[in-house]
């Protein structure tokens, strides 16, 4: 299962899969969710809902796309925290990457449910000012990918033939 980070949905809405010109992407997300291919978590839902825009409306109308955390997910909190604490992150970076942070929760959920985290973030193992999702995932043996690779791996096709003049 692919587990989407907030930045994937925000970038899609703002840049390359706007609701007004690529509605097929959003329809595909719903289909992928129903088929057990893609989802996200409630913490991402909360971040999107704070936006008060079309993406917040989409999240509200597709609340089943977002999974609640479960007891199994919480078992990974201490190991993720211990790893982050053992690195050379600045205190502000560690404070930002906490149990209340969607990134932290996303990684814990992915680890528990053997999901691949989909994010635009790139590994920066020497960064000290921010804890990057791919670096934590690598340390926790959680796979990551970007949204374009996810779409290719799942065979997603947004066919415009029906709309050509």
JSON list of C-alpha atoms in Angstrom, two decimals:
[
{"chain": "A", "resi": 1, "resn": "UNK", "atom": "CA", "xyz": [0.00, 0.00, 0.00]},
{"chain": "A", "resi": 2, "resn": "UNK", "atom": "CA", "xyz": [1.20, 3.50, -0.82]},
{"chain": "A", "resi": 3, "resn": "UNK", "atom": "CA", "xyz": [0.90, 6.01, 2.04]},
{"chain": "A", "resi": 4, "resn": "UNK", "atom": "CA", "xyz": [0.80, 9.63, 0.89]},
{"chain": "A", "resi": 5, "resn": "UNK", "atom": "CA", "xyz": [2.53, 12.51, 2.62]},
{"chain": "A", "resi": 6, "resn": "UNK", "atom": "CA", "xyz": [0.76, 15.87, 2.85]},
{"chain": "A", "resi": 7, "resn": "UNK", "atom": "CA", "xyz": [3.18, 17.46, 0.37]},
{"chain": "A", "resi": 8, "resn": "UNK", "atom": "CA", "xyz": [2.12, 15.06, -2.38]},
{"chain": "A", "resi": 9, "resn": "UNK", "atom": "CA", "xyz": [-1.49, 16.20, -2.19]},
{"chain": "A", "resi": 10, "resn": "UNK", "atom": "CA", "xyz": [-0.66, 19.89, -1.81]},
{"chain": "A", "resi": 11, "resn": "UNK", "atom": "CA", "xyz": [1.78, 19.89, -4.73]},
{"chain": "A", "resi": 12, "resn": "UNK", "atom": "CA", "xyz": [-0.69, 17.97, -6.89]},
{"chain": "A", "resi": 13, "resn": "UNK", "atom": "CA", "xyz": [-3.41, 20.52, -6.20]},
{"chain": "A", "resi": 14, "resn": "UNK", "atom": "CA", "xyz": [-1.15, 23.56, -6.62]},
{"chain": "A", "resi": 15, "resn": "UNK", "atom": "CA", "xyz": [0.93, 22.49, -9.60]},
{"chain": "A", "resi": 16, "resn": "UNK", "atom": "CA", "xyz": [0.43, 19.51, -11.88]},
{"chain": "A", "resi": 17, "resn": "UNK", "atom": "CA", "xyz": [-2.90, 17.84, -11.01]},
{"chain": "A", "resi": 18, "resn": "UNK", "atom": "CA", "xyz": [-5.20, 20.76, -10.25]},
{"chain": "A", "resi": 19, "resn": "UNK", "atom": "CA", "xyz": [-8.82, 19.85, -9.64]},
{"chain": "A", "resi": 20, "resn": "UNK", "atom": "CA", "xyz": [-9.87, 21.98, -12.61]},
{"chain": "A", "resi": 21, "resn": "UNK", "atom": "CA", "xyz": [-7.69, 20.37, -15.29]},
{"chain": "A", "resi": 22, "resn": "UNK", "atom": "CA", "xyz": [-6.72, 16.88, -14.07]},
{"chain": "A", "resi": 23, "resn": "UNK", "atom": "CA", "xyz": [-9.72, 15.57, -12.16]},
{"chain": "A", "resi": 24, "resn": "UNK", "atom": "CA", "xyz": [-8.62, 12.09, -13.20]},
{"chain": "A", "resi": 25, "resn": "UNK", "atom": "CA", "xyz": [-5.82, 12.16, -10.64]},
{"chain": "A", "resi": 26, "resn": "UNK", "atom": "CA", "xyz": [-8.27, 12.73, -7.80]},
{"chain": "A", "resi": 27, "resn": "UNK", "atom": "CA", "xyz": [-10.65, 10.10, -9.15]},
{"chain": "A", "resi": 28, "resn": "UNK", "atom": "CA", "xyz": [-7.70, 7.71, -9.37]},
{"chain": "A", "resi": 29, "resn": "UNK", "atom": "CA", "xyz": [-6.81, 8.38, -5.72]},
{"chain": "A", "resi": 30, "resn": "UNK", "atom": "CA", "xyz": [-10.34, 7.44, -4.70]},
{"chain": "A", "resi": 31, "resn": "UNK", "atom": "CA", "xyz": [-10.24, 4.28, -6.82]},
{"chain": "A", "resi": 32, "resn": "UNK", "atom": "CA", "xyz": [-6.78, 3.38, -5.52]},
{"chain": "A", "resi": 33, "resn": "UNK", "atom": "CA", "xyz": [-8.03, 3.79, -1.98]},
{"chain": "A", "resi": 34, "resn": "UNK", "atom": "CA", "xyz": [-11.06, 1.57, -2.57]},
{"chain": "A", "resi": 35, "resn": "UNK", "atom": "CA", "xyz": [-8.75, -1.06, -4.07]},
{"chain": "A", "resi": 36, "resn": "UNK", "atom": "CA", "xyz": [-6.29, -0.96, -1.18]},
{"chain": "A", "resi": 37, "resn": "UNK", "atom": "CA", "xyz": [-3.52, 0.67, -3.21]},
{"chain": "A", "resi": 38, "resn": "UNK", "atom": "CA", "xyz": [-3.21, 4.15, -1.68]},
{"chain": "A", "resi": 39, "resn": "UNK", "atom": "CA", "xyz": [-4.27, 6.02, 1.43]},
{"chain": "A", "resi": 40, "resn": "UNK", "atom": "CA", "xyz": [-3.00, 8.45, 4.01]},
{"chain": "A", "resi": 41, "resn": "UNK", "atom": "CA", "xyz": [-3.52, 9.02, 7.73]},
{"chain": "A", "resi": 42, "resn": "UNK", "atom": "CA", "xyz": [-5.71, 11.22, 9.91]},
{"chain": "A", "resi": 43, "resn": "UNK", "atom": "CA", "xyz": [-2.81, 13.56, 10.76]},
{"chain": "A", "resi": 44, "resn": "UNK", "atom": "CA", "xyz": [-2.48, 14.39, 7.05]},
{"chain": "A", "resi": 45, "resn": "UNK", "atom": "CA", "xyz": [-6.24, 14.90, 6.89]},
{"chain": "A", "resi": 46, "resn": "UNK", "atom": "CA", "xyz": [-5.95, 17.39, 9.75]},
{"chain": "A", "resi": 47, "resn": "UNK", "atom": "CA", "xyz": [-3.16, 19.29, 7.96]},
{"chain": "A", "resi": 48, "resn": "UNK", "atom": "CA", "xyz": [-5.19, 19.47, 4.74]},
{"chain": "A", "resi": 49, "resn": "UNK", "atom": "CA", "xyz": [-8.36, 20.57, 6.52]},
{"chain": "A", "resi": 50, "resn": "UNK", "atom": "CA", "xyz": [-6.46, 23.50, 8.04]},
{"chain": "A", "resi": 51, "resn": "UNK", "atom": "CA", "xyz": [-5.96, 24.86, 4.51]},
{"chain": "A", "resi": 52, "resn": "UNK", "atom": "CA", "xyz": [-9.58, 25.96, 4.06]},
{"chain": "A", "resi": 53, "resn": "UNK", "atom": "CA", "xyz": [-9.41, 25.52, 0.27]},
{"chain": "A", "resi": 54, "resn": "UNK", "atom": "CA", "xyz": [-10.41, 23.06, -2.47]},
{"chain": "A", "resi": 55, "resn": "UNK", "atom": "CA", "xyz": [-8.00, 20.47, -1.08]},
{"chain": "A", "resi": 56, "resn": "UNK", "atom": "CA", "xyz": [-9.58, 20.79, 2.36]},
{"chain": "A", "resi": 57, "resn": "UNK", "atom": "CA", "xyz": [-12.95, 20.23, 0.68]},
{"chain": "A", "resi": 58, "resn": "UNK", "atom": "CA", "xyz": [-11.59, 17.16, -1.12]},
{"chain": "A", "resi": 59, "resn": "UNK", "atom": "CA", "xyz": [-10.25, 15.77, 2.15]},
{"chain": "A", "resi": 60, "resn": "UNK", "atom": "CA", "xyz": [-13.59, 16.37, 3.86]},
{"chain": "A", "resi": 61, "resn": "UNK", "atom": "CA", "xyz": [-15.49, 14.66, 1.04]},
{"chain": "A", "resi": 62, "resn": "UNK", "atom": "CA", "xyz": [-13.05, 11.73, 0.99]},
{"chain": "A", "resi": 63, "resn": "UNK", "atom": "CA", "xyz": [-12.44, 11.19, 4.69]},
{"chain": "A", "resi": 64, "resn": "UNK", "atom": "CA", "xyz": [-12.25, 7.42, 4.14]},
{"chain": "A", "resi": 65, "resn": "UNK", "atom": "CA", "xyz": [-8.95, 8.01, 2.28]},
{"chain": "A", "resi": 66, "resn": "UNK", "atom": "CA", "xyz": [-7.38, 8.79, 5.66]},
{"chain": "A", "resi": 67, "resn": "UNK", "atom": "CA", "xyz": [-6.73, 6.02, 8.14]},
{"chain": "A", "resi": 68, "resn": "UNK", "atom": "CA", "xyz": [-6.76, 6.37, 11.92]},
{"chain": "A", "resi": 69, "resn": "UNK", "atom": "CA", "xyz": [-3.70, 5.39, 13.89]},
{"chain": "A", "resi": 70, "resn": "UNK", "atom": "CA", "xyz": [-3.97, 2.06, 15.62]},
{"chain": "A", "resi": 71, "resn": "UNK", "atom": "CA", "xyz": [-2.31, 0.46, 18.63]},
{"chain": "A", "resi": 72, "resn": "UNK", "atom": "CA", "xyz": [0.25, -1.30, 16.45]},
{"chain": "A", "resi": 73, "resn": "UNK", "atom": "CA", "xyz": [1.44, 2.02, 15.06]},
{"chain": "A", "resi": 74, "resn": "UNK", "atom": "CA", "xyz": [2.19, 3.33, 18.55]},
{"chain": "A", "resi": 75, "resn": "UNK", "atom": "CA", "xyz": [4.67, 0.50, 19.14]},
{"chain": "A", "resi": 76, "resn": "UNK", "atom": "CA", "xyz": [7.08, 2.18, 16.70]},
{"chain": "A", "resi": 77, "resn": "UNK", "atom": "CA", "xyz": [7.10, 5.59, 18.39]},
{"chain": "A", "resi": 78, "resn": "UNK", "atom": "CA", "xyz": [9.95, 4.90, 20.78]},
{"chain": "A", "resi": 79, "resn": "UNK", "atom": "CA", "xyz": [12.26, 3.45, 18.14]},
{"chain": "A", "resi": 80, "resn": "UNK", "atom": "CA", "xyz": [11.64, 6.33, 15.74]},
{"chain": "A", "resi": 81, "resn": "UNK", "atom": "CA", "xyz": [12.20, 8.86, 18.54]},
{"chain": "A", "resi": 82, "resn": "UNK", "atom": "CA", "xyz": [15.36, 7.08, 19.69]},
{"chain": "A", "resi": 83, "resn": "UNK", "atom": "CA", "xyz": [16.76, 7.12, 16.17]},
{"chain": "A", "resi": 84, "resn": "UNK", "atom": "CA", "xyz": [16.03, 10.84, 15.73]},
{"chain": "A", "resi": 85, "resn": "UNK", "atom": "CA", "xyz": [17.54, 11.61, 19.14]},
{"chain": "A", "resi": 86, "resn": "UNK", "atom": "CA", "xyz": [20.70, 9.68, 18.24]},
{"chain": "A", "resi": 87, "resn": "UNK", "atom": "CA", "xyz": [21.34, 11.85, 15.19]},
{"chain": "A", "resi": 88, "resn": "UNK", "atom": "CA", "xyz": [22.87, 15.32, 15.17]},
{"chain": "A", "resi": 89, "resn": "UNK", "atom": "CA", "xyz": [19.64, 17.24, 14.66]},
{"chain": "A", "resi": 90, "resn": "UNK", "atom": "CA", "xyz": [19.21, 20.69, 16.14]},
{"chain": "A", "resi": 91, "resn": "UNK", "atom": "CA", "xyz": [16.73, 20.83, 19.04]},
{"chain": "A", "resi": 92, "resn": "UNK", "atom": "CA", "xyz": [14.22, 22.76, 16.90]},
{"chain": "A", "resi": 93, "resn": "UNK", "atom": "CA", "xyz": [14.31, 20.00, 14.27]},
{"chain": "A", "resi": 94, "resn": "UNK", "atom": "CA", "xyz": [13.67, 17.36, 16.92]},
{"chain": "A", "resi": 95, "resn": "UNK", "atom": "CA", "xyz": [10.85, 19.41, 18.43]},
{"chain": "A", "resi": 96, "resn": "UNK", "atom": "CA", "xyz": [9.26, 19.78, 15.02]},
{"chain": "A", "resi": 97, "resn": "UNK", "atom": "CA", "xyz": [9.58, 16.05, 14.40]},
{"chain": "A", "resi": 98, "resn": "UNK", "atom": "CA", "xyz": [7.53, 14.85, 17.31]},
{"chain": "A", "resi": 99, "resn": "UNK", "atom": "CA", "xyz": [4.67, 12.47, 17.91]},
{"chain": "A", "resi": 100, "resn": "UNK", "atom": "CA", "xyz": [2.23, 15.25, 17.01]},
{"chain": "A", "resi": 101, "resn": "UNK", "atom": "CA", "xyz": [3.87, 15.73, 13.63]},
{"chain": "A", "resi": 102, "resn": "UNK", "atom": "CA", "xyz": [2.24, 14.06, 10.62]},
{"chain": "A", "resi": 103, "resn": "UNK", "atom": "CA", "xyz": [5.66, 12.95, 9.29]},
{"chain": "A", "resi": 104, "resn": "UNK", "atom": "CA", "xyz": [6.45, 11.06, 12.49]},
{"chain": "A", "resi": 105, "resn": "UNK", "atom": "CA", "xyz": [3.02, 9.41, 12.52]},
{"chain": "A", "resi": 106, "resn": "UNK", "atom": "CA", "xyz": [3.18, 8.62, 8.80]},
{"chain": "A", "resi": 107, "resn": "UNK", "atom": "CA", "xyz": [6.45, 6.75, 9.25]},
{"chain": "A", "resi": 108, "resn": "UNK", "atom": "CA", "xyz": [5.18, 4.84, 12.27]},
{"chain": "A", "resi": 109, "resn": "UNK", "atom": "CA", "xyz": [2.01, 3.84, 10.40]},
{"chain": "A", "resi": 110, "resn": "UNK", "atom": "CA", "xyz": [4.01, 2.81, 7.32]},
{"chain": "A", "resi": 111, "resn": "UNK", "atom": "CA", "xyz": [6.31, 0.68, 9.44]},
{"chain": "A", "resi": 112, "resn": "UNK", "atom": "CA", "xyz": [3.45, -1.09, 11.18]},
{"chain": "A", "resi": 113, "resn": "UNK", "atom": "CA", "xyz": [1.48, -1.74, 7.98]},
{"chain": "A", "resi": 114, "resn": "UNK", "atom": "CA", "xyz": [4.39, -2.31, 5.57]},
{"chain": "A", "resi": 115, "resn": "UNK", "atom": "CA", "xyz": [3.43, 0.69, 3.43]},
{"chain": "A", "resi": 116, "resn": "UNK", "atom": "CA", "xyz": [5.61, 2.62, 1.03]},
{"chain": "A", "resi": 117, "resn": "UNK", "atom": "CA", "xyz": [5.70, 6.31, 1.95]},
{"chain": "A", "resi": 118, "resn": "UNK", "atom": "CA", "xyz": [5.07, 8.60, -1.01]},
{"chain": "A", "resi": 119, "resn": "UNK", "atom": "CA", "xyz": [6.69, 12.01, -0.60]},
{"chain": "A", "resi": 120, "resn": "UNK", "atom": "CA", "xyz": [8.41, 14.78, -2.50]},
{"chain": "A", "resi": 121, "resn": "UNK", "atom": "CA", "xyz": [11.08, 14.99, 0.19]},
{"chain": "A", "resi": 122, "resn": "UNK", "atom": "CA", "xyz": [14.58, 13.86, -0.72]},
{"chain": "A", "resi": 123, "resn": "UNK", "atom": "CA", "xyz": [17.13, 12.24, 1.50]},
{"chain": "A", "resi": 124, "resn": "UNK", "atom": "CA", "xyz": [19.51, 14.66, 3.21]},
{"chain": "A", "resi": 125, "resn": "UNK", "atom": "CA", "xyz": [21.40, 12.47, 5.68]},
{"chain": "A", "resi": 126, "resn": "UNK", "atom": "CA", "xyz": [23.73, 15.29, 6.71]},
{"chain": "A", "resi": 127, "resn": "UNK", "atom": "CA", "xyz": [20.96, 17.82, 7.38]},
{"chain": "A", "resi": 128, "resn": "UNK", "atom": "CA", "xyz": [20.75, 19.03, 10.95]},
{"chain": "A", "resi": 129, "resn": "UNK", "atom": "CA", "xyz": [17.95, 21.56, 10.67]},
{"chain": "A", "resi": 130, "resn": "UNK", "atom": "CA", "xyz": [15.16, 19.22, 9.59]},
{"chain": "A", "resi": 131, "resn": "UNK", "atom": "CA", "xyz": [14.36, 15.55, 9.96]},
{"chain": "A", "resi": 132, "resn": "UNK", "atom": "CA", "xyz": [13.65, 14.27, 6.44]},
{"chain": "A", "resi": 133, "resn": "UNK", "atom": "CA", "xyz": [11.11, 11.50, 5.86]},
{"chain": "A", "resi": 134, "resn": "UNK", "atom": "CA", "xyz": [13.32, 9.42, 3.51]},
{"chain": "A", "resi": 135, "resn": "UNK", "atom": "CA", "xyz": [16.17, 9.37, 6.03]},
{"chain": "A", "resi": 136, "resn": "UNK", "atom": "CA", "xyz": [13.97, 8.17, 8.88]},
{"chain": "A", "resi": 137, "resn": "UNK", "atom": "CA", "xyz": [12.29, 5.64, 6.59]},
{"chain": "A", "resi": 138, "resn": "UNK", "atom": "CA", "xyz": [15.67, 4.30, 5.53]},
{"chain": "A", "resi": 139, "resn": "UNK", "atom": "CA", "xyz": [16.70, 3.87, 9.17]},
{"chain": "A", "resi": 140, "resn": "UNK", "atom": "CA", "xyz": [13.37, 2.14, 9.94]},
{"chain": "A", "resi": 141, "resn": "UNK", "atom": "CA", "xyz": [13.44, -0.14, 6.86]},
{"chain": "A", "resi": 142, "resn": "UNK", "atom": "CA", "xyz": [10.41, 1.57, 5.34]},
{"chain": "A", "resi": 143, "resn": "UNK", "atom": "CA", "xyz": [10.31, 2.04, 1.57]},
{"chain": "A", "resi": 144, "resn": "UNK", "atom": "CA", "xyz": [9.80, 5.47, 0.03]},
{"chain": "A", "resi": 145, "resn": "UNK", "atom": "CA", "xyz": [9.00, 6.69, -3.45]},
{"chain": "A", "resi": 146, "resn": "UNK", "atom": "CA", "xyz": [7.80, 9.82, -5.20]},
{"chain": "A", "resi": 147, "resn": "UNK", "atom": "CA", "xyz": [4.28, 10.26, -6.60]},
{"chain": "A", "resi": 148, "resn": "UNK", "atom": "CA", "xyz": [5.34, 9.82, -10.22]},
{"chain": "A", "resi": 149, "resn": "UNK", "atom": "CA", "xyz": [6.98, 6.47, -9.53]},
{"chain": "A", "resi": 150, "resn": "UNK", "atom": "CA", "xyz": [3.88, 5.44, -7.57]},
{"chain": "A", "resi": 151, "resn": "UNK", "atom": "CA", "xyz": [1.66, 6.28, -10.53]},
{"chain": "A", "resi": 152, "resn": "UNK", "atom": "CA", "xyz": [3.88, 4.32, -12.91]},
{"chain": "A", "resi": 153, "resn": "UNK", "atom": "CA", "xyz": [4.16, 1.34, -10.57]},
{"chain": "A", "resi": 154, "resn": "UNK", "atom": "CA", "xyz": [0.38, 1.15, -10.22]},
{"chain": "A", "resi": 155, "resn": "UNK", "atom": "CA", "xyz": [-0.30, 1.62, -13.93]},
{"chain": "A", "resi": 156, "resn": "UNK", "atom": "CA", "xyz": [-2.32, 4.80, -13.43]},
{"chain": "A", "resi": 157, "resn": "UNK", "atom": "CA", "xyz": [-3.42, 6.38, -16.72]},
{"chain": "A", "resi": 158, "resn": "UNK", "atom": "CA", "xyz": [-5.22, 9.69, -17.09]},
{"chain": "A", "resi": 159, "resn": "UNK", "atom": "CA", "xyz": [-6.66, 9.28, -20.58]},
{"chain": "A", "resi": 160, "resn": "UNK", "atom": "CA", "xyz": [-7.76, 12.48, -22.29]},
{"chain": "A", "resi": 161, "resn": "UNK", "atom": "CA", "xyz": [-8.98, 10.83, -25.49]},
{"chain": "A", "resi": 162, "resn": "UNK", "atom": "CA", "xyz": [-12.60, 11.21, -24.44]},
{"chain": "A", "resi": 163, "resn": "UNK", "atom": "CA", "xyz": [-12.11, 14.99, -24.16]},
{"chain": "A", "resi": 164, "resn": "UNK", "atom": "CA", "xyz": [-10.40, 15.71, -27.48]},
{"chain": "A", "resi": 165, "resn": "UNK", "atom": "CA", "xyz": [-12.28, 17.88, -29.97]}
]
